[in-house]
Amino acid sequence: MRARGYMADGALRLAAKILILAWACACPGAWAQAAPDKEHRVKAVFLFNFAQFVQWPDSAFAGPEEPLVVGILGTDPFDAYMDEVVRGEKANKRPIIVKRCRKIEEAKACHVLFVSNSEMPRVETILAALKSRPVLTVGESEILYRHGGMVSFVTEGGRIRLKINLEAVQGSSLTVSSKLLRLADVTAPPRD
Amino acid sequence: MAFENMRLRQRLMAIMLMTSASVLLLTCAGFFAYEFLTFRHSMHRQLSTIAAIVADNSTAVLAFKDRGAAREILFALKAEPHITEAALYDEEGHLFTTFPDGNGAEGAASVPLLPAADGFRFDESHLSGFQPVIQNGKRLGTLYVQSDLKAVSERFRLYGAVAGLVAGVAFLLAYLLSRALQRQISMPIMALAETARMVSQRRDYSVRARRIGDGELGMLTDSFNQMLNRVQEQLSRMELLNQITRAIGERLDLFSVYQVMVGALEDNLPVDFACVCRYEASAGKLTVTSVGGKSIALASDLGMQPHASVEVEGNSLEKCVQGSMIYEADVAETKLPFAEGLVARGLRTVVLSPLIAEGSVFGVLIAARRPVDGFSGLDREFLRQLSDHAALAAHQAHLYGALQQAYEDLRRSQRAVMEQERLRALGQMASGIAHDINNAISPAALYTDSILERETNLSRKSREQLQTIAHAIEDVAATVGRMREFSRKRESARALVPVQANRCLQQVIELTRARWYDTPQQRGMVIKVKTELEANLPPVMGIEGEMREALTNLFLNAFDAMPEGGTLTLRTRTVADQVHVEVSDTGSGMDEETRLRCLEPFYSTKGERGTGLGLAMVYGVAERHGAELVIESEPGKGTTMRLVFPMAKEALVETPAPPPPQPPSSLRILVVDDDPMVAKVLKETISADGHAVTTANGGQSGIDAFISALRSNAPFAVVLTDLGMPYVDGRQVAKAIKDASPGTPVILLTGWGQSLLEDGEMPANVDRLLSKPPKMADLRQALAACFPQHAR
């Protein structure tokens, strides 16, 4: 019963998302702001997926019911799509919320933090501020990765691949699922 | 070969192998059935497990859309060769990647384009299903896996091979084991069978099966051997019974039947004590008849020696004499006088088996042994059968004895009849001869008498010679008289008169001189006759002639007993009021049997020479005289025959003979005799007394003469007629005379003595009876008696 209920639930949401997606595609003009390019749509889903494959220490949350926060620092490349992706979803029974941050201080309360390319100039500051905090830092710039960002999206031949800086991850109190690790490129970033 | 006809060993092996094979088959079948049922389930589970693992591993690739990694994951399924197809669908249900070709959306045609419901299902040749891919409770896609069912058949092929191998090895092992183990069962049975075959073929009951082990087969062997023991024992008993039966069957007298039986029992059964008792229902007791040779001492101790009696009553033997066998397993427990004796001699077990013939018990077989309960059932059965056989044999012996006795009696009476017939013929002949001799010597006797009486001037020598002639004539008459005695019936009541035994003996010595003096001398042997006679021996009451006859017989026997010569002693003496007259010889003597039987008529040791009547006659004479005949004899030493007479009550008074009565003189006398010589002598001698004598030479002429004289008024005063005459005999003459003149006395003269006259009575119509040769004195006495009035 449980299984069927779960499956029925899953199928319903799946159908709803397909409907939304189809509608968004059919009326690009109306949802122009909420419809980023395909690449960022995938990346948004990936960001959400990190919540599934990374484990945070309990101290990262104020309570068992506290939401998992996906933060975006800097310019948001996902528009409203990110919100769509996480709506209704849960990670380890925690609701997932999206938080758009301007200041580094705000970013400290996030669990997954997408550091936008716009923040590259102060990347060192950001990373230093977040160092040894249970925040999975994700970016799409080689710079971030080189400075100690944990996960980096790399686009190769139209496919988005992941690079994970194991040293950085191990330095924090996060645990990354081996399932995720086997997909990712775990070569350590070159030292400057 | 039908199973029933197989040899035991093969059969046992077949049974064991068939058992093993069926157990193996059943086990395999059960295993296969179980595997078939469980293998699908386990395959289902296995595939689910594989799918779950792959799905779990596929979460990230679906989440991050990494087809390459997805392909790698699916390719790991190659390790499981039965998985034919696999596919991953993304969250939206689009085909993400496939196995084994690794294509994406337009992959293998056989892969479903869209995922169906989760779960695994079997179809004809495949097991396939969908497994959700879920990470942290979030469904990320679906895994499709399909497996062919070759695993089942492969598995079964493998199982078949293993089962076949195991079954083969097990069967081989079973064969080897059964080969080894069947010997445990078959060997003792084969040994038994072999023994049984030997027993039945060779009839050798002494062989024994070898015992192998202690189980039922060991027990079977024991039982078989015990059975053989029993058979052997029974056979030996049968043989013994047979032997005894044959032995007693050959015996025809009861005593030896019993003796053989008890002897055989002692030696062969064996028993410690065996005896046979005769049972007399009337006396109510058992009489011991036979005791086994080894039991004699014991029997005397027990008071059961031969001829001893055992009371039936009080000894609880009633049951036995009623025909039931008695078995006392422990005689100590029976409080019987009979049993006490047995216990005291250490005999604890006794069997009393009745001997039964024609439905009645006539004897009891007693067997005893020392140990308590010493007779097995077999022994008792043996004794019972032996008793039956012995009873039969004894009965037959008894019947045979009776038959023998009857035959002996018959033979004896036949002999007696023949002897009587012979004697009768002899007697008749003797009678005839006596008649003729008496007639012949009658003239001599009469003339001698007459001359001696009348001629007074005879010289002394002539007178002596005449007297010798007279004696000789008397002897001839006596001899003829004795000869007549053979056939003569005994006068029943001859009066006993006082007789001088000494005188009798002297006479006998003289009479038998020829036998003891003349004949032996011719043969060169000597018989001495000694007399030891008591002077003044009192007389005994008797008949002189018979006494003389008896003594003569004793003499003759004594002579016959001394064929080589010897001494004959005659002895007389007075012992108290008895007179003993003994005749002793120094001859061969008699053994016990002869002594006991010598008085029987026709018993003779002299063969053809003897009649077997001599001593019988002596015995008869002794009886009539109230005398006892004592026989003392010892073989080789001689025999003494003693006649013990009672002394005469009145002493013999030698009264001088009264003067002979004088008959009247001048009587007219008719003498009738067919012998002219006799008639002439009678006429002359009677005439000499002064009588007028007329003679007639035949019966009829005598009658005629008498009648005519009667008619002519000159009748005869007395008629003297011979008895034996042709045509008309003395009796007819006497009758005719009495008819004509009843008052005329008739004197009958007979040369036959009195044998032809019935019972010694005076024949009818006869007044006086005289025997030939007549003596003058007798004639005168007879005439005087006829005329008593003149005698006075």
GROMACS .gro file of C-alpha atoms in nm, chain B residues 368-671:
model
  304
  560ALA     CA    1   1.399  -9.564   3.864
  561ARG     CA    2   1.682  -9.317   3.842
  562ARG     CA    3   1.886  -9.135   4.099
  563PRO     CA    4   1.845  -8.769   3.993
  564VAL     CA    5   1.524  -8.582   4.068
  565ASP     CA    6   1.302  -8.560   3.760
  566GLY     CA    7   1.539  -8.799   3.589
  567PHE     CA    8   1.310  -8.908   3.309
  568SER     CA    9   1.249  -8.673   3.020
  569GLY     CA   10   0.921  -8.679   2.833
  570LEU     CA   11   1.102  -8.875   2.566
  571ASP     CA   12   1.218  -9.132   2.821
  572ARG     CA   13   0.870  -9.172   2.956
  573GLU     CA   14   0.724  -9.207   2.611
  574PHE     CA   15   0.991  -9.466   2.541
  575LEU     CA   16   0.904  -9.658   2.855
  576ARG     CA   17   0.536  -9.642   2.769
  577GLN     CA   18   0.598  -9.782   2.423
  578LEU     CA   19   0.835 -10.042   2.558
  579SER     CA   20   0.569 -10.147   2.808
  580ASP     CA   21   0.320 -10.183   2.526
  581HIS     CA   22   0.559 -10.396   2.326
  582ALA     CA   23   0.662 -10.600   2.626
  583ALA     CA   24   0.301 -10.650   2.724
  584LEU     CA   25   0.229 -10.776   2.376
  585ALA     CA   26   0.532 -11.004   2.381
  586ALA     CA   27   0.446 -11.128   2.728
  587HIS     CA   28   0.090 -11.189   2.622
  588GLN     CA   29   0.212 -11.380   2.322
  589ALA     CA   30   0.452 -11.576   2.536
  590HIS     CA   31   0.163 -11.652   2.766
  591LEU     CA   32  -0.052 -11.760   2.473
  592TYR     CA   33   0.235 -11.963   2.338
  593GLY     CA   34   0.278 -12.128   2.678
  594ALA     CA   35  -0.091 -12.207   2.692
  595LEU     CA   36  -0.078 -12.343   2.340
  596GLN     CA   37   0.225 -12.548   2.426
  597GLN     CA   38   0.052 -12.677   2.737
  598ALA     CA   39  -0.258 -12.765   2.542
  599TYR     CA   40  -0.049 -12.937   2.283
  600GLU     CA   41   0.141 -13.126   2.551
  601ASP     CA   42  -0.184 -13.231   2.718
  602LEU     CA   43  -0.323 -13.341   2.386
  603ARG     CA   44  -0.010 -13.534   2.308
  604ARG     CA   45  -0.012 -13.694   2.649
  605SER     CA   46  -0.374 -13.800   2.630
  606GLN     CA   47  -0.317 -13.925   2.277
  607ARG     CA   48  -0.029 -14.128   2.405
  608ALA     CA   49  -0.236 -14.250   2.696
  609VAL     CA   50  -0.517 -14.354   2.463
  610MET     CA   51  -0.273 -14.527   2.234
  611GLU     CA   52  -0.108 -14.696   2.528
  612GLN     CA   53  -0.442 -14.808   2.662
  613GLU     CA   54  -0.536 -14.940   2.324
  614ARG     CA   55  -0.207 -15.120   2.301
  615LEU     CA   56  -0.253 -15.261   2.650
  616ARG     CA   57  -0.607 -15.360   2.574
  617ALA     CA   58  -0.492 -15.555   2.270
  618LEU     CA   59  -0.206 -15.697   2.469
  619GLY     CA   60  -0.441 -15.781   2.752
  620GLN     CA   61  -0.680 -15.956   2.522
  621MET     CA   62  -0.396 -16.149   2.371
  622ALA     CA   63  -0.260 -16.226   2.714
  623SER     CA   64  -0.602 -16.330   2.823
  624GLY     CA   65  -0.628 -16.574   2.532
  625ILE     CA   66  -0.285 -16.711   2.602
  626ALA     CA   67  -0.366 -16.738   2.972
  627HIS     CA   68  -0.682 -16.928   2.888
  628ASP     CA   69  -0.494 -17.173   2.673
  629ILE     CA   70  -0.213 -17.217   2.923
  630ASN     CA   71  -0.454 -17.259   3.209
  631ASN     CA   72  -0.642 -17.519   3.016
  632ALA     CA   73  -0.317 -17.686   2.922
  633ILE     CA   74  -0.182 -17.706   3.272
  634SER     CA   75  -0.513 -17.790   3.433
  635PRO     CA   76  -0.462 -18.168   3.390
  636ALA     CA   77  -0.110 -18.141   3.528
  637ALA     CA   78  -0.230 -17.947   3.826
  638LEU     CA   79  -0.520 -18.177   3.898
  639TYR     CA   80  -0.320 -18.495   3.852
  640THR     CA   81  -0.034 -18.369   4.066
  641ASP     CA   82  -0.275 -18.274   4.339
  642SER     CA   83  -0.454 -18.601   4.308
  643ILE     CA   84  -0.137 -18.812   4.316
  644LEU     CA   85   0.012 -18.625   4.607
  645GLU     CA   86  -0.315 -18.663   4.791
  646ARG     CA   87  -0.399 -19.019   4.722
  647GLU     CA   88  -0.081 -19.208   4.653
  648THR     CA   89   0.055 -19.268   4.999
  649ASN     CA   90   0.319 -19.509   4.899
  650LEU     CA   91   0.521 -19.272   4.692
  651SER     CA   92   0.889 -19.262   4.754
  652ARG     CA   93   1.010 -18.950   4.933
  653LYS     CA   94   1.202 -18.842   4.627
  654SER     CA   95   0.899 -18.887   4.400
  655ARG     CA   96   0.688 -18.689   4.644
  656GLU     CA   97   0.944 -18.405   4.647
  657GLN     CA   98   0.959 -18.404   4.272
  658LEU     CA   99   0.581 -18.398   4.248
  659GLN     CA  100   0.571 -18.112   4.493
  660THR     CA  101   0.820 -17.921   4.280
  661ILE     CA  102   0.596 -17.988   3.981
  662ALA     CA  103   0.303 -17.852   4.183
  663HIS     CA  104   0.501 -17.539   4.269
  664ALA     CA  105   0.605 -17.497   3.911
  665ILE     CA  106   0.243 -17.525   3.802
  666GLU     CA  107   0.149 -17.270   4.064
  667ASP     CA  108   0.425 -17.041   3.933
  668VAL     CA  109   0.300 -17.086   3.578
  669ALA     CA  110  -0.050 -17.005   3.696
  670ALA     CA  111   0.086 -16.705   3.887
  671THR     CA  112   0.285 -16.588   3.586
  672VAL     CA  113  -0.021 -16.623   3.367
  673GLY     CA  114  -0.217 -16.440   3.634
  674ARG     CA  115   0.032 -16.154   3.635
  675MET     CA  116   0.018 -16.139   3.263
  676ARG     CA  117  -0.356 -16.108   3.289
  677GLU     CA  118  -0.317 -15.822   3.531
  678PHE     CA  119  -0.201 -15.595   3.250
  679SER     CA  120  -0.546 -15.575   3.114
  680ARG     CA  121  -0.743 -15.660   3.417
  681LYS     CA  122  -0.945 -15.396   3.578
  682ARG     CA  123  -0.869 -15.351   3.941
  683GLU     CA  124  -1.106 -15.513   4.175
  684SER     CA  125  -1.232 -15.206   4.353
  685ALA     CA  126  -1.267 -15.339   4.696
  686ARG     CA  127  -1.048 -15.627   4.754
  687ALA     CA  128  -1.036 -15.683   5.122
  688LEU     CA  129  -0.703 -15.610   5.285
  689VAL     CA  130  -0.572 -15.894   5.491
  690PRO     CA  131  -0.266 -15.920   5.711
  691VAL     CA  132   0.033 -16.002   5.492
  692GLN     CA  133   0.387 -16.100   5.586
  693ALA     CA  134   0.606 -15.856   5.397
  694ASN     CA  135   0.917 -16.068   5.449
  695ARG     CA  136   0.754 -16.364   5.284
  696CYS     CA  137   0.645 -16.145   4.992
  697LEU     CA  138   1.003 -16.031   4.945
  698GLN     CA  139   1.136 -16.387   4.950
  699GLN     CA  140   0.885 -16.486   4.687
  700VAL     CA  141   0.978 -16.192   4.469
  701ILE     CA  142   1.348 -16.276   4.496
  702GLU     CA  143   1.271 -16.625   4.374
  703LEU     CA  144   1.042 -16.508   4.097
  704THR     CA  145   1.287 -16.256   3.959
  705ARG     CA  146   1.594 -16.481   3.987
  706ALA     CA  147   1.616 -16.506   3.611
  707ARG     CA  148   1.656 -16.132   3.583
  708TRP     CA  149   1.913 -16.075   3.851
  709TYR     CA  150   2.104 -16.398   3.850
  710ASP     CA  151   2.098 -16.571   3.511
  711THR     CA  152   2.091 -16.286   3.257
  712PRO     CA  153   2.358 -16.062   3.411
  713GLN     CA  154   2.591 -16.358   3.450
  714GLN     CA  155   2.565 -16.428   3.080
  715ARG     CA  156   2.679 -16.073   3.018
  716GLY     CA  157   2.965 -16.103   3.260
  717MET     CA  158   2.838 -15.879   3.532
  718VAL     CA  159   2.733 -15.949   3.886
  719ILE     CA  160   2.432 -15.828   4.076
  720LYS     CA  161   2.445 -15.908   4.443
  721VAL     CA  162   2.117 -15.934   4.628
  722LYS     CA  163   2.140 -15.864   4.999
  723THR     CA  164   1.855 -15.901   5.242
  724GLU     CA  165   1.838 -15.719   5.571
  725LEU     CA  166   1.504 -15.840   5.693
  726GLU     CA  167   1.380 -15.778   6.044
  727ALA     CA  168   1.288 -16.095   6.216
  728ASN     CA  169   0.939 -16.111   6.353
  729LEU     CA  170   0.829 -15.826   6.132
  730PRO     CA  171   0.469 -15.744   6.211
  731PRO     CA  172   0.232 -15.805   5.925
  732VAL     CA  173   0.084 -15.526   5.722
  733MET     CA  174  -0.269 -15.498   5.588
  734GLY     CA  175  -0.259 -15.568   5.222
  735ILE     CA  176  -0.329 -15.783   4.921
  736GLU     CA  177  -0.040 -16.019   4.886
  737GLY     CA  178  -0.055 -16.045   4.508
  738GLU     CA  179  -0.055 -15.672   4.459
  739MET     CA  180   0.223 -15.623   4.706
  740ARG     CA  181   0.425 -15.887   4.531
  741GLU     CA  182   0.358 -15.718   4.200
  742ALA     CA  183   0.464 -15.382   4.334
  743LEU     CA  184   0.782 -15.521   4.481
  744THR     CA  185   0.858 -15.705   4.158
  745ASN     CA  186   0.837 -15.377   3.972
  746LEU     CA  187   1.071 -15.212   4.217
  747PHE     CA  188   1.316 -15.503   4.174
  748LEU     CA  189   1.307 -15.481   3.797
  749ASN     CA  190   1.365 -15.107   3.806
  750ALA     CA  191   1.659 -15.158   4.040
  751PHE     CA  192   1.816 -15.414   3.805
  752ASP     CA  193   1.767 -15.182   3.509
  753ALA     CA  194   1.940 -14.905   3.703
  754MET     CA  195   2.251 -15.123   3.741
  755PRO     CA  196   2.352 -15.222   3.390
  756GLU     CA  197   2.713 -15.256   3.503
  757GLY     CA  198   2.623 -15.464   3.803
  758GLY     CA  199   2.586 -15.365   4.167
  759THR     CA  200   2.418 -15.448   4.490
  760LEU     CA  201   2.047 -15.476   4.551
  761THR     CA  202   1.957 -15.447   4.915
  762LEU     CA  203   1.617 -15.546   5.050
  763ARG     CA  204   1.539 -15.410   5.391
  764THR     CA  205   1.244 -15.440   5.625
  765ARG     CA  206   1.209 -15.281   5.967
  766THR     CA  207   0.957 -15.146   6.209
  767VAL     CA  208   0.957 -14.776   6.276
  768ALA     CA  209   0.702 -14.679   6.539
  769ASP     CA  210   0.374 -14.823   6.411
  770GLN     CA  211   0.491 -14.838   6.053
  771VAL     CA  212   0.657 -15.108   5.854
  772HIS     CA  213   0.926 -14.994   5.611
  773VAL     CA  214   1.001 -15.205   5.309
  774GLU     CA  215   1.301 -15.079   5.114
  775VAL     CA  216   1.451 -15.169   4.781
  776SER     CA  217   1.793 -15.001   4.737
  777ASP     CA  218   2.025 -15.016   4.443
  778THR     CA  219   2.372 -14.880   4.378
  779GLY     CA  220   2.282 -14.779   4.025
  780SER     CA  221   2.274 -14.458   3.824
  781GLY     CA  222   2.025 -14.278   4.043
  782MET     CA  223   1.778 -14.012   3.927
  783ASP     CA  224   1.815 -13.644   3.874
  784GLU     CA  225   1.567 -13.401   4.023
  785GLU     CA  226   1.338 -13.387   3.722
  786THR     CA  227   1.323 -13.760   3.681
  787ARG     CA  228   1.260 -13.801   4.053
  788LEU     CA  229   0.968 -13.563   4.033
  789ARG     CA  230   0.820 -13.715   3.725
  790CYS     CA  231   0.894 -14.083   3.771
  791LEU     CA  232   0.551 -14.157   3.911
  792GLU     CA  233   0.369 -14.012   3.612
  793PRO     CA  234   0.207 -14.275   3.396
  794PHE     CA  235   0.398 -14.335   3.072
  795TYR     CA  236   0.702 -14.146   3.197
  796SER     CA  237   0.996 -14.368   3.123
  797THR     CA  238   1.371 -14.334   3.102
  798LYS     CA  239   1.408 -14.673   2.946
  799GLY     CA  240   1.301 -14.579   2.598
  800GLU     CA  241   1.131 -14.858   2.404
  801ARG     CA  242   1.193 -15.111   2.678
  802GLY     CA  243   0.978 -14.930   2.929
  803THR     CA  244   0.604 -14.877   2.937
  804GLY     CA  245   0.625 -14.599   3.189
  805LEU     CA  246   0.364 -14.780   3.393
  806GLY     CA  247   0.577 -14.967   3.650
  807LEU     CA  248   0.618 -14.704   3.914
  808ALA     CA  249   0.274 -14.567   3.840
  809MET     CA  250   0.139 -14.909   3.927
  810VAL     CA  251   0.356 -14.922   4.240
  811TYR     CA  252   0.218 -14.585   4.339
  812GLY     CA  253  -0.138 -14.706   4.278
  813VAL     CA  254  -0.077 -15.012   4.494
  814ALA     CA  255   0.072 -14.798   4.769
  815GLU     CA  256  -0.230 -14.569   4.756
  816ARG     CA  257  -0.469 -14.862   4.789
  817HIS     CA  258  -0.273 -14.990   5.084
  818GLY     CA  259  -0.265 -14.653   5.255
  819ALA     CA  260   0.108 -14.670   5.223
  820GLU     CA  261   0.354 -14.399   5.139
  821LEU     CA  262   0.610 -14.426   4.861
  822VAL     CA  263   0.934 -14.249   4.952
  823ILE     CA  264   1.198 -14.205   4.685
  824GLU     CA  265   1.554 -14.121   4.780
  825SER     CA  266   1.790 -14.088   4.494
  826GLU     CA  267   2.112 -13.923   4.400
  827PRO     CA  268   2.255 -13.933   4.050
  828GLY     CA  269   2.551 -14.169   4.038
  829LYS     CA  270   2.490 -14.301   4.389
  830GLY     CA  271   2.174 -14.503   4.353
  831THR     CA  272   1.811 -14.503   4.449
  832THR     CA  273   1.620 -14.619   4.752
  833MET     CA  274   1.249 -14.684   4.709
  834ARG     CA  275   1.071 -14.713   5.041
  835LEU     CA  276   0.717 -14.834   5.096
  836VAL     CA  277   0.592 -14.727   5.435
  837PHE     CA  278   0.295 -14.942   5.538
  838PRO     CA  279   0.082 -14.885   5.840
  839MET     CA  280   0.110 -15.177   6.079
  840ALA     CA  281  -0.180 -15.422   6.066
  841LYS     CA  282  -0.432 -15.355   6.339
  842GLU     CA  283  -0.501 -15.714   6.419
  843ALA     CA  284  -0.198 -15.926   6.447
  844LEU     CA  285  -0.170 -16.201   6.196
  845VAL     CA  286  -0.287 -16.508   6.368
  846GLU     CA  287  -0.140 -16.810   6.206
  847THR     CA  288  -0.440 -17.021   6.283
  848PRO     CA  289  -0.400 -17.370   6.161
  849ALA     CA  290  -0.606 -17.413   5.847
  850PRO     CA  291  -0.946 -17.543   5.937
  851PRO     CA  292  -1.011 -17.891   5.809
  852PRO     CA  293  -1.141 -17.856   5.459
  853PRO     CA  294  -1.521 -17.898   5.446
  854GLN     CA  295  -1.624 -18.231   5.317
  855PRO     CA  296  -1.877 -18.215   5.037
  856PRO     CA  297  -2.141 -18.480   5.030
  857SER     CA  298  -2.025 -18.788   4.850
  858SER     CA  299  -2.186 -18.971   4.560
  859LEU     CA  300  -2.317 -18.662   4.388
  860ARG     CA  301  -2.422 -18.681   4.030
  861ILE     CA  302  -2.203 -18.419   3.866
  862LEU     CA  303  -2.216 -18.296   3.506
  863VAL     CA  304  -1.885 -18.161   3.378
   0.00000   0.00000   0.00000
